Amino acid sequence: MDPSATARTYNQRHRPRPATPGRRVSIYVAWSYPAEAARDPAGLDNRYSTMTEVRRVAWPAYEDPRWSDPARYLQGVAGSLELFFLAWEPFQQYAAEVTGHPVPVYQRVDQAGVTAPLDERVLADTDVLLVFGLDHMVTGQEATDAEIGALRQFLTRPEARLVLGPHHDVGATDDLARRDVEHHHHADPLVPRQQRFGRYTRSVMAGLGVPVENRWGLRPAARDDGGIAPLAVDADLDEPGWLDGVTGFNFHQHLPHYAVTTTEPGDVRVLARQPIDTSRPHPFIEAGNSHFNALLWMPPRGERAADVLVADSTIFSTLFGVDDSVRRFWHNLVTDPPGRR
């Protein structure tokens, strides 16, 4: 059904989805909405932009009254947060059409201050869980021991999939000159000199023994037409075919490098690396790097029967463009990739 033919609802309890051949997909946004929305706009760092700042930088893209009239749309930080929800809707609709199940979006702490920890209320009817690490570290979101235990149990299910998406870590230094270099590398005026994301997803990775850390905020190389440069894919490592038919993700000015912090062979497979725009200086480039890790996969091992992937949440957002390649990745993720059919 065309979503425009139905009324939009809010403030409802999730209705559990029965198990069917179609996988049940859930999105968990690891932020505290009030903590993010209440950040002081006078503070320069570690906050989202206000909607007024978005309008100024993106002018005239948001000058329609739909976005610019304060009686119709929030103009503070909350307005920017709501853009995320609107941009996730196409993925939700796509996944629902493919799997036959609606795709709920949970927030760790929602607009009403209601907390939804990652426990059985979220996990019981979920087969594919996407955890978006869009929480600023200063808001103090961390997984509890009970949540880690629930996730460990979730990962014993062979049909389960966990996708962790800690966002970028810009300006992780007291050196203001280096922060400025990082800023001019990605060149997004809406990103402050320090913007550190993903405390919750980092705590999940530590608790589950996922040896990965989100670092930097790197500008991808672009094609001549302005689109993102193709991924460098290691097809030999991609036995399931997560990237079957996928040539690239979407362009975002500051993407994390997913650094593998173990030397144990086979624990984490780097399936795709993204070429970096090396025309703009950055410490990661100066260290000899021309690509950053964009998609990681941990195959089932031991008691963990499920797959764990690490991929940025921007891949699921139409704020940054969607094409057939991105949709193909969506399809592989929420169904069975070719190697699992």
Coordinates of C-alpha atoms in Angstrom, one line a residue:
M1 CA 0.0 0.0 0.0
D2 CA 1.2 3.5 -0.8
P3 CA 2.2 4.9 2.7
S4 CA 0.6 8.3 1.7
A5 CA -2.8 6.5 1.7
T6 CA -2.6 5.9 5.4
A7 CA -2.5 8.2 8.4
R8 CA 0.7 8.7 10.3
T9 CA 0.6 7.4 13.9
Y10 CA 2.8 8.0 17.0
N11 CA 2.9 6.9 20.6
Q12 CA 1.8 3.3 20.0
R13 CA 3.1 0.1 21.5
H14 CA 4.8 -2.3 19.1
R15 CA 2.7 -5.2 18.1
P16 CA 4.8 -8.4 18.0
R17 CA 5.4 -9.9 14.6
P18 CA 4.9 -13.7 14.2
A19 CA 7.7 -15.7 12.7
T20 CA 7.4 -16.3 9.0
P21 CA 9.9 -17.1 6.2
G22 CA 10.4 -13.3 5.8
R23 CA 12.9 -11.9 8.2
R24 CA 11.7 -9.4 10.8
V25 CA 13.8 -6.2 10.7
S26 CA 14.2 -3.7 13.5
I27 CA 16.1 -0.4 13.8
Y28 CA 17.5 0.6 17.2
V29 CA 18.6 4.2 17.4
A30 CA 21.1 4.3 20.3
W31 CA 20.6 8.0 21.2
S32 CA 18.7 9.8 23.9
Y33 CA 16.5 12.1 21.9
P34 CA 16.0 14.5 24.8
A35 CA 19.8 14.6 25.5
E36 CA 20.5 15.4 21.9
A37 CA 17.7 17.9 21.4
A38 CA 18.5 19.7 24.6
R39 CA 22.2 20.3 23.7
D40 CA 23.0 24.1 24.0
P41 CA 23.2 25.6 20.5
A42 CA 25.7 28.0 21.8
G43 CA 28.1 25.1 22.3
L44 CA 30.3 24.6 19.3
D45 CA 31.1 20.9 19.6
N46 CA 29.5 17.5 20.0
R47 CA 26.0 18.4 19.0
Y48 CA 23.7 18.2 16.0
S49 CA 22.9 21.2 14.0
T50 CA 19.7 23.1 14.6
M51 CA 17.2 23.2 11.7
T52 CA 17.9 26.9 11.3
E53 CA 21.6 26.0 10.7
V54 CA 20.6 23.3 8.2
R55 CA 18.5 25.8 6.4
R56 CA 21.2 28.4 6.3
V57 CA 23.9 26.0 5.0
A58 CA 21.6 24.1 2.6
W59 CA 19.7 27.2 1.4
P60 CA 17.3 27.2 -0.4
A61 CA 16.6 23.5 -0.1
Y62 CA 14.6 23.8 3.1
E63 CA 12.9 27.2 2.5
D64 CA 9.5 25.7 1.7
P65 CA 7.1 26.5 4.6
R66 CA 7.0 22.7 5.2
W67 CA 10.5 23.1 6.7
S68 CA 10.9 26.8 7.4
D69 CA 7.6 27.8 9.1
P70 CA 8.2 27.3 12.9
A71 CA 4.4 26.7 13.3
R72 CA 4.8 23.6 11.0
Y73 CA 8.3 22.3 11.7
L74 CA 10.7 22.4 14.6
Q75 CA 13.6 24.8 14.1
G76 CA 16.0 23.7 16.8
V77 CA 18.1 20.6 17.1
A78 CA 14.9 18.5 17.3
G79 CA 14.1 19.5 13.8
S80 CA 17.3 18.0 12.5
L81 CA 16.7 14.8 14.4
E82 CA 13.3 14.4 12.8
L83 CA 15.0 14.6 9.3
F84 CA 16.7 11.3 10.2
F85 CA 13.3 9.6 10.8
L86 CA 11.9 10.9 7.5
A87 CA 15.0 9.7 5.7
W88 CA 14.8 6.2 7.1
E89 CA 11.2 5.7 5.9
P90 CA 12.1 4.5 2.4
F91 CA 14.3 1.8 3.8
Q92 CA 11.5 0.8 6.2
Q93 CA 9.1 0.6 3.4
Y94 CA 11.5 -1.3 1.1
A95 CA 12.3 -3.9 3.9
A96 CA 8.6 -4.3 4.7
E97 CA 7.7 -5.0 1.1
V98 CA 10.5 -7.5 0.8
T99 CA 10.0 -9.3 4.1
G100 CA 6.2 -8.9 4.6
H101 CA 6.8 -7.4 8.0
P102 CA 6.7 -3.8 9.2
V103 CA 10.0 -2.3 10.4
P104 CA 9.8 -0.6 13.8
V105 CA 12.2 2.1 14.9
Y106 CA 13.1 2.0 18.6
Q107 CA 14.9 4.8 20.4
R108 CA 17.0 4.2 23.5
V109 CA 15.3 7.2 25.0
D110 CA 12.5 8.7 22.9
Q111 CA 10.9 12.1 22.6
A112 CA 8.7 11.4 25.7
G113 CA 11.7 10.3 27.8
V114 CA 10.6 6.6 27.7
T115 CA 13.6 4.3 27.7
A116 CA 13.7 1.2 25.6
P117 CA 16.7 -0.9 26.5
L118 CA 17.9 -3.6 24.1
D119 CA 16.1 -6.5 25.8
E120 CA 13.7 -9.2 24.8
R121 CA 10.9 -6.7 24.2
V122 CA 12.9 -5.6 21.2
L123 CA 14.7 -8.8 20.3
A124 CA 12.0 -11.5 20.7
D125 CA 10.4 -10.7 17.3
T126 CA 13.6 -9.4 15.5
D127 CA 15.7 -11.4 13.1
V128 CA 17.8 -8.5 11.6
L129 CA 18.7 -5.8 14.1
L130 CA 20.3 -2.6 13.0
V131 CA 21.9 -0.5 15.8
F132 CA 22.5 3.0 14.7
G133 CA 25.3 4.6 16.8
L134 CA 24.2 8.2 16.3
D135 CA 24.6 9.1 20.0
H136 CA 27.1 11.8 20.9
M137 CA 29.5 10.3 23.4
V138 CA 29.0 13.2 25.8
T139 CA 25.3 12.0 26.4
G140 CA 26.6 8.9 28.2
Q141 CA 24.7 6.1 26.5
E142 CA 26.2 2.7 27.4
A143 CA 24.9 -0.8 27.2
T144 CA 24.2 -2.5 30.5
D145 CA 25.3 -6.0 31.4
A146 CA 21.7 -7.2 31.0
E147 CA 21.6 -5.8 27.4
I148 CA 24.9 -7.5 26.6
G149 CA 23.4 -10.8 27.9
A150 CA 20.3 -10.3 25.8
L151 CA 22.3 -9.7 22.7
R152 CA 24.5 -12.7 23.4
Q153 CA 21.4 -14.8 23.5
F154 CA 20.0 -13.2 20.3
L155 CA 23.2 -14.1 18.6
T156 CA 22.8 -17.8 19.3
R157 CA 20.0 -17.9 16.8
P158 CA 21.2 -19.0 13.3
E159 CA 18.6 -16.8 11.5
A160 CA 19.7 -13.7 13.4
R161 CA 21.8 -10.8 12.0
L162 CA 23.3 -7.9 14.0
V163 CA 24.4 -4.8 12.1
L164 CA 26.3 -2.3 14.2
G165 CA 26.7 1.2 12.8
P166 CA 28.8 3.5 15.0
H167 CA 29.1 6.9 13.2
H168 CA 32.2 9.0 12.7
D169 CA 34.6 10.2 15.4
V170 CA 35.8 13.7 14.3
G171 CA 38.3 15.7 16.3
A172 CA 39.3 13.1 18.9
T173 CA 42.2 15.1 20.1
D174 CA 43.0 18.2 22.2
D175 CA 45.2 19.5 19.3
L176 CA 43.0 22.3 17.8
A177 CA 45.2 22.5 14.7
R178 CA 44.6 18.8 13.9
R179 CA 40.9 19.3 14.5
D180 CA 41.0 22.1 11.9
V181 CA 42.8 19.8 9.4
E182 CA 40.1 17.2 9.9
H183 CA 37.4 19.8 9.4
H184 CA 38.8 21.1 6.1
H185 CA 39.3 17.5 4.9
H186 CA 35.6 16.6 5.1
A187 CA 34.6 20.3 4.5
D188 CA 31.0 20.0 5.9
P189 CA 30.1 23.3 7.6
L190 CA 27.4 21.6 9.6
V191 CA 29.9 19.3 11.4
P192 CA 31.7 20.9 14.4
R193 CA 35.5 20.7 14.9
Q194 CA 34.8 17.9 17.4
Q195 CA 31.9 15.5 16.9
R196 CA 32.4 12.1 18.6
F197 CA 29.7 9.5 18.1
G198 CA 29.0 6.0 19.1
R199 CA 29.5 5.4 22.8
Y200 CA 26.7 3.0 23.0
T201 CA 27.8 0.9 20.0
R202 CA 31.3 0.9 21.3
S203 CA 30.1 -0.5 24.6
V204 CA 28.1 -3.2 22.7
M205 CA 31.2 -4.1 20.7
A206 CA 33.3 -4.3 23.8
G207 CA 30.7 -6.4 25.6
L208 CA 30.3 -8.8 22.7
G209 CA 34.0 -9.0 21.8
V210 CA 33.7 -7.3 18.5
P211 CA 37.3 -6.0 17.9
V212 CA 36.4 -2.9 15.9
E213 CA 36.6 0.8 16.6
N214 CA 35.1 3.7 14.7
R215 CA 37.7 6.3 13.9
W216 CA 37.9 9.6 12.0
G217 CA 35.4 11.2 9.6
L218 CA 36.8 10.7 6.1
R219 CA 35.6 12.2 2.9
P220 CA 35.1 9.6 0.2
A221 CA 36.6 10.0 -3.3
A222 CA 34.1 11.0 -5.9
R223 CA 33.6 10.1 -9.6
D224 CA 33.7 12.8 -12.3
D225 CA 29.9 13.1 -12.1
G226 CA 30.1 13.8 -8.4
G227 CA 28.9 10.4 -7.2
I228 CA 30.8 8.3 -4.7
A229 CA 33.8 6.3 -6.1
P230 CA 33.2 2.5 -6.3
L231 CA 34.0 0.3 -3.4
A232 CA 37.1 -1.9 -3.4
V233 CA 35.4 -5.3 -2.6
D234 CA 37.2 -8.4 -1.5
A235 CA 34.8 -10.9 -3.1
D236 CA 37.0 -13.9 -2.0
L237 CA 36.1 -13.1 1.7
D238 CA 32.4 -12.5 1.0
E239 CA 31.2 -16.1 1.0
P240 CA 27.6 -15.3 1.8
G241 CA 27.5 -12.6 -0.9
W242 CA 26.5 -9.6 1.2
L243 CA 27.9 -7.4 -1.6
D244 CA 26.5 -9.4 -4.5
G245 CA 25.5 -6.8 -7.1
V246 CA 26.7 -3.9 -5.0
T247 CA 29.2 -1.5 -6.5
G248 CA 29.1 1.3 -4.0
F249 CA 27.2 2.9 -1.1
N250 CA 26.0 6.5 -0.9
F251 CA 28.0 9.7 -0.7
H252 CA 28.5 11.2 2.7
Q253 CA 31.1 13.8 3.5
H254 CA 32.5 12.2 6.7
L255 CA 32.4 8.5 7.1
P256 CA 34.1 6.4 9.8
H257 CA 37.0 4.1 9.3
Y258 CA 36.2 0.8 11.0
A259 CA 39.6 -0.1 12.4
V260 CA 40.1 -3.8 13.2
T261 CA 41.8 -4.0 16.6
T262 CA 42.8 -7.7 16.6
T263 CA 45.4 -9.7 14.7
E264 CA 43.5 -13.0 15.0
P265 CA 43.0 -14.2 11.4
G266 CA 39.4 -14.7 10.3
D267 CA 37.8 -13.0 13.3
V268 CA 36.8 -10.0 11.3
R269 CA 36.7 -9.9 7.5
V270 CA 37.0 -6.5 5.7
L271 CA 34.7 -7.0 2.8
A272 CA 34.8 -3.5 1.4
R273 CA 37.0 -0.5 1.5
Q274 CA 36.1 3.0 0.3
P275 CA 38.6 5.2 -1.6
I276 CA 39.4 8.5 0.2
D277 CA 39.5 11.9 -1.3
T278 CA 43.3 12.3 -1.0
S279 CA 43.3 15.8 -2.4
R280 CA 42.4 17.1 1.1
P281 CA 45.0 16.5 3.8
H282 CA 44.2 14.3 6.8
P283 CA 46.3 12.4 9.4
F284 CA 44.9 9.1 8.2
I285 CA 46.1 9.9 4.6
E286 CA 49.5 11.1 5.9
A287 CA 49.9 7.7 7.6
G288 CA 49.9 6.1 4.2
N289 CA 46.2 5.2 3.7
S290 CA 44.2 5.6 0.5
H291 CA 41.1 3.7 1.6
F292 CA 39.0 3.2 4.8
N293 CA 37.2 0.1 5.9
A294 CA 33.5 0.5 5.0
L295 CA 32.0 -3.0 5.6
L296 CA 33.1 -5.7 8.0
W297 CA 31.7 -9.1 8.7
M298 CA 32.2 -11.5 11.5
P299 CA 31.1 -15.0 10.5
P300 CA 29.3 -17.3 13.0
R301 CA 31.8 -18.8 15.4
G302 CA 31.4 -20.9 18.5
E303 CA 28.2 -20.2 20.4
R304 CA 27.5 -17.2 18.1
A305 CA 25.4 -18.7 15.3
A306 CA 24.5 -15.3 13.9
D307 CA 26.3 -13.0 11.6
V308 CA 27.6 -9.6 12.8
L309 CA 28.3 -6.8 10.4
V310 CA 29.6 -3.3 10.8
A311 CA 28.3 -0.7 8.4
D312 CA 27.5 3.0 8.7
S313 CA 23.9 4.0 9.3
T314 CA 24.1 6.5 6.4
I315 CA 23.7 3.5 4.0
F316 CA 20.1 3.3 5.2
S317 CA 19.3 7.0 4.9
T318 CA 17.9 8.8 1.8
L319 CA 19.4 12.0 3.1
F320 CA 22.5 10.9 1.3
G321 CA 21.0 9.4 -1.8
V322 CA 19.9 5.9 -2.7
D323 CA 20.5 4.1 -6.0
D324 CA 20.1 0.5 -7.2
S325 CA 23.4 -0.5 -5.7
V326 CA 22.4 0.6 -2.2
R327 CA 19.0 -1.1 -2.6
R328 CA 20.7 -4.3 -3.6
F329 CA 22.7 -4.2 -0.4
W330 CA 19.4 -3.6 1.5
H331 CA 18.0 -6.7 -0.2
N332 CA 20.9 -8.9 0.6
L333 CA 20.8 -7.9 4.2
V334 CA 17.1 -8.4 4.9
T335 CA 16.8 -11.6 2.9
D336 CA 19.2 -14.5 2.2
P337 CA 22.3 -13.4 0.2
P338 CA 23.2 -15.7 -2.7
G339 CA 25.6 -17.8 -0.7
R340 CA 22.9 -18.7 1.9
R341 CA 20.1 -19.6 -0.5

